[in-house]
PDB file of C-alpha atoms in Angstrom:
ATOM      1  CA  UNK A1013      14.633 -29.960  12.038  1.00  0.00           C
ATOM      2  CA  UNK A1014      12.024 -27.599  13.689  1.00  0.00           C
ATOM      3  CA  UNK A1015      10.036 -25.448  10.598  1.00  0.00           C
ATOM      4  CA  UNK A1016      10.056 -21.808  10.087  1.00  0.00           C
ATOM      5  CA  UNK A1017       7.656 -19.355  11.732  1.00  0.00           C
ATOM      6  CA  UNK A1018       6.227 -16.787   9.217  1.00  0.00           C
ATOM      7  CA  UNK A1019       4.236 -14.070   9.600  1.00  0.00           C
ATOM      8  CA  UNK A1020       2.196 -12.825   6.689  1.00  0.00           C
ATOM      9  CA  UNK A1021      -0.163  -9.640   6.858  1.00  0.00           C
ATOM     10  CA  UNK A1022      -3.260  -9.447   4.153  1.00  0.00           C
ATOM     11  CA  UNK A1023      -3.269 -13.567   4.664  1.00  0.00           C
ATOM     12  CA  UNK A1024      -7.087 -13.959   4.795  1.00  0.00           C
ATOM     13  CA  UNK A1025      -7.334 -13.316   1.065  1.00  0.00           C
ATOM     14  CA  UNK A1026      -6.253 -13.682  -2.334  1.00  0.00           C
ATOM     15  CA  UNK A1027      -1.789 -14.223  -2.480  1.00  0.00           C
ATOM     16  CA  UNK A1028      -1.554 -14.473   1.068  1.00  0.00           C
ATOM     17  CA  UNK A1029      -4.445 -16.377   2.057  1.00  0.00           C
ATOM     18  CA  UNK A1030      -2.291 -18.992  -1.420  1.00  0.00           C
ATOM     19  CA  UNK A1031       1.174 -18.056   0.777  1.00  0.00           C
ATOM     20  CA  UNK A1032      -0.454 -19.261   3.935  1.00  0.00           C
ATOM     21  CA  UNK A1033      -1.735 -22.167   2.781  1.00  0.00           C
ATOM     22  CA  UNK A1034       1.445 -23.181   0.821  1.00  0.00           C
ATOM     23  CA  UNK A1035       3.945 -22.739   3.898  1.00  0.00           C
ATOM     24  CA  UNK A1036       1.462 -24.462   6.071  1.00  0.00           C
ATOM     25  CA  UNK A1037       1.204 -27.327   3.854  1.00  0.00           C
ATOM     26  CA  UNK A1038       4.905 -27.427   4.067  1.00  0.00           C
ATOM     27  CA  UNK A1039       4.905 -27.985   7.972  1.00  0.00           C
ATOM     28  CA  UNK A1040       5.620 -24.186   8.430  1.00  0.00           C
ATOM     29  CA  UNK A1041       4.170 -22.405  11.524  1.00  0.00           C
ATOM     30  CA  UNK A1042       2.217 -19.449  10.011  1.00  0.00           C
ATOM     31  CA  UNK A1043       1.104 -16.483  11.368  1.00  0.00           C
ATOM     32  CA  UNK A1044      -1.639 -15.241   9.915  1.00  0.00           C
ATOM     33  CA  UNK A1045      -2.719 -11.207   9.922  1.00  0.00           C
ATOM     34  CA  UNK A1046      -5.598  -9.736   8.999  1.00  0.00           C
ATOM     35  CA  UNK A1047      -7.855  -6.507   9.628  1.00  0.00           C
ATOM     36  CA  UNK A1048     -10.651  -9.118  10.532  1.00  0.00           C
ATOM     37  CA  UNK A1049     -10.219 -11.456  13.243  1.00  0.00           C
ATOM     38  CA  UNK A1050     -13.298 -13.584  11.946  1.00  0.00           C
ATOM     39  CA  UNK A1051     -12.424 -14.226   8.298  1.00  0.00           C
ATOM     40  CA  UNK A1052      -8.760 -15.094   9.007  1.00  0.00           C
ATOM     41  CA  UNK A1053      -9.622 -17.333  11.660  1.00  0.00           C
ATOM     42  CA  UNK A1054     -11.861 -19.017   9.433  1.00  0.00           C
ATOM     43  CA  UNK A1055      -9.142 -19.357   6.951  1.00  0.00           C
ATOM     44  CA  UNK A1056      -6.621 -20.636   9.350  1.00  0.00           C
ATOM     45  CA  UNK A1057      -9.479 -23.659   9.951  1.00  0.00           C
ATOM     46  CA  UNK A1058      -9.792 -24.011   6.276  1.00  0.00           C
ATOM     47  CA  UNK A1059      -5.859 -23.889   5.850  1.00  0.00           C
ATOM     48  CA  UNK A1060      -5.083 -25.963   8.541  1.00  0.00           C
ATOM     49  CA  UNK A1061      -1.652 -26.938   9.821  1.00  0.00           C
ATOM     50  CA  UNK A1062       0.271 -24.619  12.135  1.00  0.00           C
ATOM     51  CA  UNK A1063      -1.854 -21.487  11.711  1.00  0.00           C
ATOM     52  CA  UNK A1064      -2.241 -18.869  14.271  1.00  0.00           C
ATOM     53  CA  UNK A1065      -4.485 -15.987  13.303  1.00  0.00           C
ATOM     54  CA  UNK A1066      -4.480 -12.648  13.975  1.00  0.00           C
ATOM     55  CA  UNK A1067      -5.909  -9.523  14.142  1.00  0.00           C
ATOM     56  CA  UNK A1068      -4.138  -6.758  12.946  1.00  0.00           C
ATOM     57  CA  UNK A1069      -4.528  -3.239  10.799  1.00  0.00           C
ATOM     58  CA  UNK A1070      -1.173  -2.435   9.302  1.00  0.00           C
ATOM     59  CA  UNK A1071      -2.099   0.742   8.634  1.00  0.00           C
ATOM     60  CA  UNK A1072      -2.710   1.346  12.816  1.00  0.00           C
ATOM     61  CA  UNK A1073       0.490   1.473  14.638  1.00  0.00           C
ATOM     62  CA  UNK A1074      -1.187   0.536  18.035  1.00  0.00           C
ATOM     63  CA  UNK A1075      -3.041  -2.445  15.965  1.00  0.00           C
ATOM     64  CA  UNK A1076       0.591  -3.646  14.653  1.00  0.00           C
ATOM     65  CA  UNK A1077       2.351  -3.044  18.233  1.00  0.00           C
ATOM     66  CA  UNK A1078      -0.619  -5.290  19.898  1.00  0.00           C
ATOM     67  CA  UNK A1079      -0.509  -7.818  16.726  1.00  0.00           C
ATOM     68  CA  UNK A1080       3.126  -8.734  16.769  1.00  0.00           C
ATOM     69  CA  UNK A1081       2.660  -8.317  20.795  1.00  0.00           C
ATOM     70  CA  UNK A1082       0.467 -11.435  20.453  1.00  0.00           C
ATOM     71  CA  UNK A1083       2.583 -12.618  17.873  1.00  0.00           C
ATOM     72  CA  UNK A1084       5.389 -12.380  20.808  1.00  0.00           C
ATOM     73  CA  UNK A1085       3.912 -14.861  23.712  1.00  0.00           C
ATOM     74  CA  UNK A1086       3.268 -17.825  20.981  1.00  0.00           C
ATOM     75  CA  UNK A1087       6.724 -17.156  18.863  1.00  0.00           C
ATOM     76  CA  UNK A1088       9.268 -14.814  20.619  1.00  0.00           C
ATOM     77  CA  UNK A1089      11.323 -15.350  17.574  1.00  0.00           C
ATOM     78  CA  UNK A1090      10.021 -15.312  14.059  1.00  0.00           C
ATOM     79  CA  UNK A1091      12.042 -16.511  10.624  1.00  0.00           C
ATOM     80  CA  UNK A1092      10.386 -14.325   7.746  1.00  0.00           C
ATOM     81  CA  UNK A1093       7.946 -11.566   7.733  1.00  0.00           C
ATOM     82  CA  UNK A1094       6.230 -11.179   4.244  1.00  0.00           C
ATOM     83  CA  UNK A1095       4.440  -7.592   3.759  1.00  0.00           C
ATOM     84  CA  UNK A1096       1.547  -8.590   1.737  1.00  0.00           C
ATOM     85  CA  UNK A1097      -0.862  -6.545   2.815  1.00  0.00           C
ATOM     86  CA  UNK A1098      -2.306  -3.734   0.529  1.00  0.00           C
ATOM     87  CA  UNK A1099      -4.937  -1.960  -1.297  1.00  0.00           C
ATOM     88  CA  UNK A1100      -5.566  -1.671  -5.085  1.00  0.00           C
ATOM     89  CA  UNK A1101      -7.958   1.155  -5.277  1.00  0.00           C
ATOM     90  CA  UNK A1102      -7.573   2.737  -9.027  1.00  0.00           C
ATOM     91  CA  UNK A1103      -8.900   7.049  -8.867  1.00  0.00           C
ATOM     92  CA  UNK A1104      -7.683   9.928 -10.226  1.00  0.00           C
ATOM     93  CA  UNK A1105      -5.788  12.405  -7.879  1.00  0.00           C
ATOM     94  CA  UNK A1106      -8.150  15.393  -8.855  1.00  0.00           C
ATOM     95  CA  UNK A1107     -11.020  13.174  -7.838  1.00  0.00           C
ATOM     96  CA  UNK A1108      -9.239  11.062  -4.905  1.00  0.00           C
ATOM     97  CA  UNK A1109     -11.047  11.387  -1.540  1.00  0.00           C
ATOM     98  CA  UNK A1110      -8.807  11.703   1.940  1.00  0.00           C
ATOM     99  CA  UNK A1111      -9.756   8.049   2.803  1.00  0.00           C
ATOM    100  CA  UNK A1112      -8.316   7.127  -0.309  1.00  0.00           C
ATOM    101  CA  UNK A1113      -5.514   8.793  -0.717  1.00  0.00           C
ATOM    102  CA  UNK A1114      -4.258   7.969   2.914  1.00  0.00           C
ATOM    103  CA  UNK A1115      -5.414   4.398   2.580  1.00  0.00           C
ATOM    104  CA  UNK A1116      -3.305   4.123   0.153  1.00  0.00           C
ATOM    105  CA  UNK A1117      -0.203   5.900   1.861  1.00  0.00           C
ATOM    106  CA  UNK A1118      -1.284   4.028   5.123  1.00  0.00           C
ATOM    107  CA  UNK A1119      -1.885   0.475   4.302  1.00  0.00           C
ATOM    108  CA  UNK A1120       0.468   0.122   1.313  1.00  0.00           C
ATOM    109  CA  UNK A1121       3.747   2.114   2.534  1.00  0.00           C
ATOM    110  CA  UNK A1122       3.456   2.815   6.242  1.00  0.00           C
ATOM    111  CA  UNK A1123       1.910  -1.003   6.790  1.00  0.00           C
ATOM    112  CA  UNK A1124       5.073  -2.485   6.316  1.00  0.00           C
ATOM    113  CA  UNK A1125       7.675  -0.240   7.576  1.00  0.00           C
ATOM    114  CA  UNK A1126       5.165  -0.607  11.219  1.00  0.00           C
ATOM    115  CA  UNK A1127       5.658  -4.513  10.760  1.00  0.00           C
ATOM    116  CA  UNK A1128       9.035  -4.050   9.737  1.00  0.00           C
ATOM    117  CA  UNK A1129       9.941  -2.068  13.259  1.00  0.00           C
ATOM    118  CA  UNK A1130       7.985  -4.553  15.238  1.00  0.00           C
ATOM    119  CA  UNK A1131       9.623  -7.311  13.422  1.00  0.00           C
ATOM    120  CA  UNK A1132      13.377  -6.761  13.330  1.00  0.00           C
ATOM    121  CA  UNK A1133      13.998  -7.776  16.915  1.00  0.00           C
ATOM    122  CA  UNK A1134      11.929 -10.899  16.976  1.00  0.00           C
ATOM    123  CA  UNK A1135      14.185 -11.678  13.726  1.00  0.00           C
ATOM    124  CA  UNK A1136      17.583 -13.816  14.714  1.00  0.00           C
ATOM    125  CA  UNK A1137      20.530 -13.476  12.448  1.00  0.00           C
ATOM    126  CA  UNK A1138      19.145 -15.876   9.172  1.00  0.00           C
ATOM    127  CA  UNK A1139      15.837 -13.750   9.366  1.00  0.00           C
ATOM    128  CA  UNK A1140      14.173 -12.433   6.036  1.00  0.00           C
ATOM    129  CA  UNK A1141      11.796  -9.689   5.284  1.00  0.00           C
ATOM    130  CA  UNK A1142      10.159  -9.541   1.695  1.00  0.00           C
ATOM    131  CA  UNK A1143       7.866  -6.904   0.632  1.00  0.00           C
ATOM    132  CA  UNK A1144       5.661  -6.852  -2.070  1.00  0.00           C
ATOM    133  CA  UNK A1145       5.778  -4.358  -5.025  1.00  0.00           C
ATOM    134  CA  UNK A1146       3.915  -3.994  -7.905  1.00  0.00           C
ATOM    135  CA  UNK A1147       5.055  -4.301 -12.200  1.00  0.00           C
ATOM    136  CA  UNK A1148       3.168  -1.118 -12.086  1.00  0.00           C
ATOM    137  CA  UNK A1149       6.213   0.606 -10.762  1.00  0.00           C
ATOM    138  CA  UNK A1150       7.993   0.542 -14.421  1.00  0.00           C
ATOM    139  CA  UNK A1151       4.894   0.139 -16.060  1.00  0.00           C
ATOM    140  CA  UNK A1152       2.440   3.426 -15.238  1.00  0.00           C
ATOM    141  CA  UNK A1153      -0.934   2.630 -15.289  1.00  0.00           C
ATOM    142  CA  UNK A1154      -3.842   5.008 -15.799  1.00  0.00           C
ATOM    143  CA  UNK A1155      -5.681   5.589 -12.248  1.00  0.00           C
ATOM    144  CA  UNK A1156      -2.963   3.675 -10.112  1.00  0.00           C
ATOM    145  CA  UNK A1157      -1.027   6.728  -9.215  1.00  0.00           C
ATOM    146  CA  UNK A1158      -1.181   6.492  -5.758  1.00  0.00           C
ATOM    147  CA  UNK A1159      -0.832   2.955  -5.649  1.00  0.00           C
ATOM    148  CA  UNK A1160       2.481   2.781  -8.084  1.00  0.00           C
ATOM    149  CA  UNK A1161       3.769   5.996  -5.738  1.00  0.00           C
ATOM    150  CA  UNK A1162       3.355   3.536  -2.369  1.00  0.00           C
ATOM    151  CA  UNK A1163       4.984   0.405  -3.958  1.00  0.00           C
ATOM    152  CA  UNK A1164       7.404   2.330  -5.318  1.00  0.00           C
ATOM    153  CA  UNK A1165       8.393   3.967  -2.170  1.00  0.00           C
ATOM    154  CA  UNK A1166       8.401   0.338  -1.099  1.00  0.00           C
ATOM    155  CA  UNK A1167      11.171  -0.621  -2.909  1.00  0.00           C
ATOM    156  CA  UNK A1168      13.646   1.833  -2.125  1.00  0.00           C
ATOM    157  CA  UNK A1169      12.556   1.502   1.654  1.00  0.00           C
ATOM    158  CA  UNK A1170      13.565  -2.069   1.162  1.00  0.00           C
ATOM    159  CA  UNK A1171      16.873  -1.187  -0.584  1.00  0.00           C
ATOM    160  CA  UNK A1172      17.779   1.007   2.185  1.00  0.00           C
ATOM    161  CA  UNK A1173      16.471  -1.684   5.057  1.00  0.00           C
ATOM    162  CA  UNK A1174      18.413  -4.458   3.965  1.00  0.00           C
ATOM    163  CA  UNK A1175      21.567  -1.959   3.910  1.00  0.00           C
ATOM    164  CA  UNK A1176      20.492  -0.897   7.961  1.00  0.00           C
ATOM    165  CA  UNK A1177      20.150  -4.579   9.026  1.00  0.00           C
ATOM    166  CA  UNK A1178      23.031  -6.053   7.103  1.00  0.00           C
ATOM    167  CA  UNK A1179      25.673  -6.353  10.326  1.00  0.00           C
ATOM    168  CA  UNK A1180      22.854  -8.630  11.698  1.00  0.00           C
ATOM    169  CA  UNK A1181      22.760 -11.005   8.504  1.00  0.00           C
ATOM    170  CA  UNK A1182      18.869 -10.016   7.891  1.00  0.00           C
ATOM    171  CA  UNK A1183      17.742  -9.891   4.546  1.00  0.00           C
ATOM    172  CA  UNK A1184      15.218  -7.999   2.546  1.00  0.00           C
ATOM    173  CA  UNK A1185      13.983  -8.750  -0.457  1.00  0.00           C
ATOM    174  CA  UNK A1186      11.242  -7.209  -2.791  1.00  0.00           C
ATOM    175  CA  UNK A1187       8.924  -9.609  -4.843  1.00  0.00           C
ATOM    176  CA  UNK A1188       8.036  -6.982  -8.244  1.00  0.00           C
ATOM    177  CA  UNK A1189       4.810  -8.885  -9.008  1.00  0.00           C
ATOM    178  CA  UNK A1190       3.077  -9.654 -12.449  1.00  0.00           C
ATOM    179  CA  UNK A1191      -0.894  -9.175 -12.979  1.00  0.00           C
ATOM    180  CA  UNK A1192      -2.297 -12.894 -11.051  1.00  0.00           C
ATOM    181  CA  UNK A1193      -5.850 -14.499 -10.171  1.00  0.00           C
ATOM    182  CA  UNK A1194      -6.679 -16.917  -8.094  1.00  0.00           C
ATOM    183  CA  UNK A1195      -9.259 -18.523  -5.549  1.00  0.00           C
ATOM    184  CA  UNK A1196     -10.138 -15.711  -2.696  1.00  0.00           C
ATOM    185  CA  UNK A1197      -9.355 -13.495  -4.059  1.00  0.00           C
ATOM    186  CA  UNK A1198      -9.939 -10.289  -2.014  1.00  0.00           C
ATOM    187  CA  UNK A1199      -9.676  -7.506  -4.850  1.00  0.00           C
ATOM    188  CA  UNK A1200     -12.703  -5.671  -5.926  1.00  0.00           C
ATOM    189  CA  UNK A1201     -13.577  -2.105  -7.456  1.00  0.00           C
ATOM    190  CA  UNK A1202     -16.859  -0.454  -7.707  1.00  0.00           C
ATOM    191  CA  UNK A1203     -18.415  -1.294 -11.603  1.00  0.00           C
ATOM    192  CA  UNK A1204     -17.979   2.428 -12.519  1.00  0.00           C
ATOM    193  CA  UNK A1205     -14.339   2.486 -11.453  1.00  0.00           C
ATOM    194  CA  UNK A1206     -13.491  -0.298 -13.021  1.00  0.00           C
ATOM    195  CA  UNK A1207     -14.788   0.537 -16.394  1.00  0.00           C
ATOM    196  CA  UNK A1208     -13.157   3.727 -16.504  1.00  0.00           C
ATOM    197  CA  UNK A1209      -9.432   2.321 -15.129  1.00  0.00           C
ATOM    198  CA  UNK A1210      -9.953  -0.290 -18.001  1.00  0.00           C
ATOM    199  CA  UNK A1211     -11.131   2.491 -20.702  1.00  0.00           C
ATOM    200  CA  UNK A1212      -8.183   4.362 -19.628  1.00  0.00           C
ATOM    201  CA  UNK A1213      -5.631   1.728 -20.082  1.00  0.00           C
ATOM    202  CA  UNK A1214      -7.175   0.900 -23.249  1.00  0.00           C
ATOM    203  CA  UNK A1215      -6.259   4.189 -24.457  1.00  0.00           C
ATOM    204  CA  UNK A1216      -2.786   3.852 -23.295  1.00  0.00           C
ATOM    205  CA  UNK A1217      -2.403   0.330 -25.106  1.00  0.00           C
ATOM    206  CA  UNK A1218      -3.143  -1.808 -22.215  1.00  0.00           C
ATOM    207  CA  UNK A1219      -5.475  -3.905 -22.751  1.00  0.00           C
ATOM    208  CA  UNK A1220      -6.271  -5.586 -19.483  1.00  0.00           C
ATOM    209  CA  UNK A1221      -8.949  -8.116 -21.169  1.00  0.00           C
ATOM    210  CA  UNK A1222      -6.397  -9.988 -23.322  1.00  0.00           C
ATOM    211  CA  UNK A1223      -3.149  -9.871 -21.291  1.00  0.00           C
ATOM    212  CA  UNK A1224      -1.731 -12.907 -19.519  1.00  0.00           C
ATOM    213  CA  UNK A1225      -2.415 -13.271 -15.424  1.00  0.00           C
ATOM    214  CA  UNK A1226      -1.185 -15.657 -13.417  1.00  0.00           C
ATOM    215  CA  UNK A1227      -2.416 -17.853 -10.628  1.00  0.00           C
ATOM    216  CA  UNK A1228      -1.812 -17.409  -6.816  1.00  0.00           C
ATOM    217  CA  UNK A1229      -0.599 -20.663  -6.860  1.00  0.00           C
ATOM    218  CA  UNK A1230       2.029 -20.487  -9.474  1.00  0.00           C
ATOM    219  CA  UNK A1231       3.510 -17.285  -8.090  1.00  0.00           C
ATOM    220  CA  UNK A1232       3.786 -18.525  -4.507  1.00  0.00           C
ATOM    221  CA  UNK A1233       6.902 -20.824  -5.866  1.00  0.00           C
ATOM    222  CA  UNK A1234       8.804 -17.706  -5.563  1.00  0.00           C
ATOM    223  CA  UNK A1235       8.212 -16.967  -2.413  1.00  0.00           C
ATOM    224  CA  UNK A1236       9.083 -20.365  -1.331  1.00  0.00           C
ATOM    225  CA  UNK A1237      11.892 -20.166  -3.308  1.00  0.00           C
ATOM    226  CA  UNK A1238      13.724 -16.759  -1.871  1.00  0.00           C
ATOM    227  CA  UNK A1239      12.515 -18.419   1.660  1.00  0.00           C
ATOM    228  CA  UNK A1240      14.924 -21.080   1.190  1.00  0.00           C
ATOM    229  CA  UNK A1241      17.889 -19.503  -0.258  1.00  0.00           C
ATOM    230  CA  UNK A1242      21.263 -20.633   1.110  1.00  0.00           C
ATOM    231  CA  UNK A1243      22.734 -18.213   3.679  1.00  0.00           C
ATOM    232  CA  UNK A1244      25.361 -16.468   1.283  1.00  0.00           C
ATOM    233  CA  UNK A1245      22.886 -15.936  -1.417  1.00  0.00           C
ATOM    234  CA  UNK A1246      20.348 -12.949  -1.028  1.00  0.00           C
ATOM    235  CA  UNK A1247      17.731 -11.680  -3.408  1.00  0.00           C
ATOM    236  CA  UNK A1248      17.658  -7.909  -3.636  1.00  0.00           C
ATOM    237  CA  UNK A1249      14.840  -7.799  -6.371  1.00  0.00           C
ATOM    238  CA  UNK A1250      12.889 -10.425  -7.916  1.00  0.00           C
ATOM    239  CA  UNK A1251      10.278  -9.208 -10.851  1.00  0.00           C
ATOM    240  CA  UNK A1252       8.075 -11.564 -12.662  1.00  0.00           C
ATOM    241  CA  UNK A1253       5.463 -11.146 -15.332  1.00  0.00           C
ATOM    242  CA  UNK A1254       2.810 -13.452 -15.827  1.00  0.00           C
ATOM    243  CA  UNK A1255       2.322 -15.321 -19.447  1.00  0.00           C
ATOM    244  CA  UNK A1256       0.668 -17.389 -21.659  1.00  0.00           C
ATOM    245  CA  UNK A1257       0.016 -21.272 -19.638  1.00  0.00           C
ATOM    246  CA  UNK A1258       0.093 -22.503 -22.979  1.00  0.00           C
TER     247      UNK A1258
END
């Protein structure tokens, strides 16, 4: 029995560089996507297994056209595209530049609805799309505005996507994920941000110091296990919250 191909965008760092390196371990042929050609390929070598990288800006529709063009002449038909890919940038709207306010909209909403219309016809009947959202979507934050608008927006282009591609038996499926940690972990925010998205929370009775996170490694079980659902089950939602280990 041949393994699936999967294509994962944001792989060269923190969950998906951990999704990456869990499929491949599990004889999967990944496809890995990334803005920078250099640091994925040098976590495909790391990784190992049946990695192909790639270069690819989600939030450029010629960059996703060319990516999953590439994609196309190794893999003409793919099994699961996870949208991974995003940025956690935490401003306030009054104070937001234009960079990152259509960052934001770019990379975090429009990225995967690009690799969702490149996708869909390299997908066979059996093929899955999941797309990342955030806890922060029933849980307002302080400073994440932006970011809870895009994954929200997410979710109910998902909702809507798996009704469109129903008649050809593709699924979609949105992983609502929990505060996690891990090894490469490609999120970082300027001191002075940071201390003032933490103050703010604080103030709201979030206290981002003390509450559980998880571990890249723990969470990519889900993935693995919506991957391998039997054909008449499908996962519309899945939402998970990180807690104590012990």
């Amino acid at each position: 029995m041949t393994g699936k191909v999967i294509v994962i965008t944001g792989a060269n760092g923190g969950l998906g560089r951990a999704l990456a390196q869990r499929f491949a371990d599990d004889g999967e042929t990944v496809v890995m996507l990334a803005r920078s050609l250099e640091k994925v390929s040098e976590v495909a070598r790391d990784i190992g297994g049946k990695t192909l990288p790639i270069a690819c800006d989600v939030a450029s529709p010629d960059s996703v056209r060319a990516a999953f063009a590439e994609i196309a002449r190794s893999h003409p038909k793919i099994d699961v595209l996870i949208n991974n890919a995003a940025i956690f940038n935490p401003f306030l709207i009054e104070e937001a530049t234009d960079d990152q306010i259509m960052g934001a909209v770019l990379t975090n909403f429009a990225g995967p609805v690009l690799c969702c219309r490149s996708a869909i016809p390299m997908l066979d009947r059996g093929g899955q799309i999941i797309n990342l959202s955030s806890e922060s979507v029933e849980h307002p934050v302080p400073h994440l505005l932006m970011y809870q608008s895009t994954k929200s927006a997410i979710e109910r282009f998902s909702k809507d996507l798996h009704s469109e591609l129903e008649d050809r038996n593709i699924r979609v499926s949105i992983v609502r994920a929990g505060a996690m940690v891990g090894p490469g972990s490609s999120a970082t925010m300027e001191p002075e941000a940071a201390m003032r998205f933490l103050t703010a929370a604080a103030k709201k009775g979030i206290d981002f110091m003390t509450r559980p996170v998880s571990q890249y490694a723990s969470t990519v079980h889900l993935f693995r296990t919506i991957v391998d659902l039997p054909a008449d089950l499908h996962i519309g939602l899945m939402a998970y919250q990180a807690r104590p280990a012990d």
